[in-house]
Amino acid sequence: MFIGTFWFIFGVVIGSFLNVLVIRLGTGESVVSGGSRCLSCKRRLHWPELIPLVSFFIFRGHCGHCGSRISWQYPAVEFATGLVFLFIWLRIQQNFQFSIFNFQTIISFLFVAAMASLLIAISIYDIRHQIIPNQLAYPFIVLALFSVVWRLKNWSAFGGGKLAGENLAVGIGLFAFFALLWFVSRGRWMGFGDAKLALGIGWWLGWPLGITAFLFSFWTGAVVGVFLLIFSVPRRLKGKYSLASRLPFGPFLAAGALAAFFVGERAVDWYFRLFF
Ligand SMILES: [Zn+2]
């Protein structure tokens, strides 16, 4: 439990870095240097304003200097990243019950934590700007490819070649599907960034979890889309532009991938017992 708490706090700190990363991406500002500033009065933040999560509650969501409101996005992302890191640790512990402190456990954790961090950053960026930036999509794809190579090398005795082949095929299949949607709709249903993200998810999770991630994201996307459509009807009648027509799909893909990583195996078991 002590280690779990440690990873939670580590996740909160990474979450606060992801907030800065998403805001500075594309502005030309350095992500690692320059210190955090209040976006309103531009004053540099000092301790204790720099403590992630806690500071938001100390200052009750306002800048300590100019008093302007601070977006709830910051503590929400910090808390969510902390929770995701904790769950990743618990999930990986299940796989390596007898050797919590060996090299492979730590590498597995850091790898999945890095993938989850990129997914979280991609989601926030997609919600804010309706696009998935290459600076986040490419590292995600490269890390996913690295995991395929790792599988090929380390699990060669247990059919690693077949597994790696499956992962590559699932990634390319998902990419082709999203690229087709993008092409047919001329980018209105899906962006090309979604296709890149799906490629990385397929390479990372393989068969059957990659497909499970895809199904999770489509179901949740459909449910949320229908809800937004219903709630936007009164506004549509007044001729106002609705959110549902510009629902970014990146966050659903990201959530689907994480859900598949956490509970995908159980969902697949359940499905096959139900129908076969
Ligand atoms: Zn301020």
mmCIF file with all atom_site columns, C-alpha atoms in Angstrom, residues 15 26 49 65 75 95 97 118 122 132 139 159 171 225-226 236 241 248 260:
data_model
loop_
_atom_site.group_PDB
_atom_site.id
_atom_site.type_symbol
_atom_site.label_atom_id
_atom_site.label_alt_id
_atom_site.label_comp_id
_atom_site.label_asym_id
_atom_site.label_entity_id
_atom_site.label_seq_id
_atom_site.pdbx_PDB_ins_code
_atom_site.Cartn_x
_atom_site.Cartn_y
_atom_site.Cartn_z
_atom_site.occupancy
_atom_site.B_iso_or_equiv
_atom_site.pdbx_formal_charge
_atom_site.auth_seq_id
_atom_site.auth_comp_id
_atom_site.auth_asym_id
_atom_site.auth_atom_id
_atom_site.pdbx_PDB_model_num
ATOM 1  C CA . GLY A 1 15  ? -0.337  15.180  -14.075 1.00 0.00 ? 15  GLY A CA 1
ATOM 2  C CA . GLY A 1 26  ? 2.607   24.801  -29.984 1.00 0.00 ? 26  GLY A CA 1
ATOM 3  C CA . GLU A 1 49  ? 1.272   27.485  -5.082  1.00 0.00 ? 49  GLU A CA 1
ATOM 4  C CA . HIS A 1 65  ? -1.941  37.158  -6.378  1.00 0.00 ? 65  HIS A CA 1
ATOM 5  C CA . PRO A 1 75  ? -6.667  19.557  -10.198 1.00 0.00 ? 75  PRO A CA 1
ATOM 6  C CA . ASN A 1 95  ? 0.687   -10.125 -13.231 1.00 0.00 ? 95  ASN A CA 1
ATOM 7  C CA . GLN A 1 97  ? 2.582   -11.378 -7.800  1.00 0.00 ? 97  GLN A CA 1
ATOM 8  C CA . LEU A 1 118 ? 0.542   10.467  -23.390 1.00 0.00 ? 118 LEU A CA 1
ATOM 9  C CA . ILE A 1 122 ? -3.693  13.771  -26.036 1.00 0.00 ? 122 ILE A CA 1
ATOM 10 C CA . ILE A 1 132 ? -4.303  15.414  -31.875 1.00 0.00 ? 132 ILE A CA 1
ATOM 11 C CA . PRO A 1 139 ? 5.979   9.336   -29.240 1.00 0.00 ? 139 PRO A CA 1
ATOM 12 C CA . GLY A 1 159 ? 5.464   -17.641 -29.155 1.00 0.00 ? 159 GLY A CA 1
ATOM 13 C CA . GLY A 1 171 ? -2.614  -1.803  -35.158 1.00 0.00 ? 171 GLY A CA 1
ATOM 14 C CA . GLY A 1 225 ? -22.853 11.414  -28.594 1.00 0.00 ? 225 GLY A CA 1
ATOM 15 C CA . VAL A 1 226 ? -26.541 10.470  -28.329 1.00 0.00 ? 226 VAL A CA 1
ATOM 16 C CA . ARG A 1 236 ? -30.469 23.445  -32.233 1.00 0.00 ? 236 ARG A CA 1
ATOM 17 C CA . TYR A 1 241 ? -24.249 25.415  -33.046 1.00 0.00 ? 241 TYR A CA 1
ATOM 18 C CA . PRO A 1 248 ? -13.515 14.894  -30.388 1.00 0.00 ? 248 PRO A CA 1
ATOM 19 C CA . ALA A 1 260 ? -9.019  -2.435  -22.028 1.00 0.00 ? 260 ALA A CA 1
#
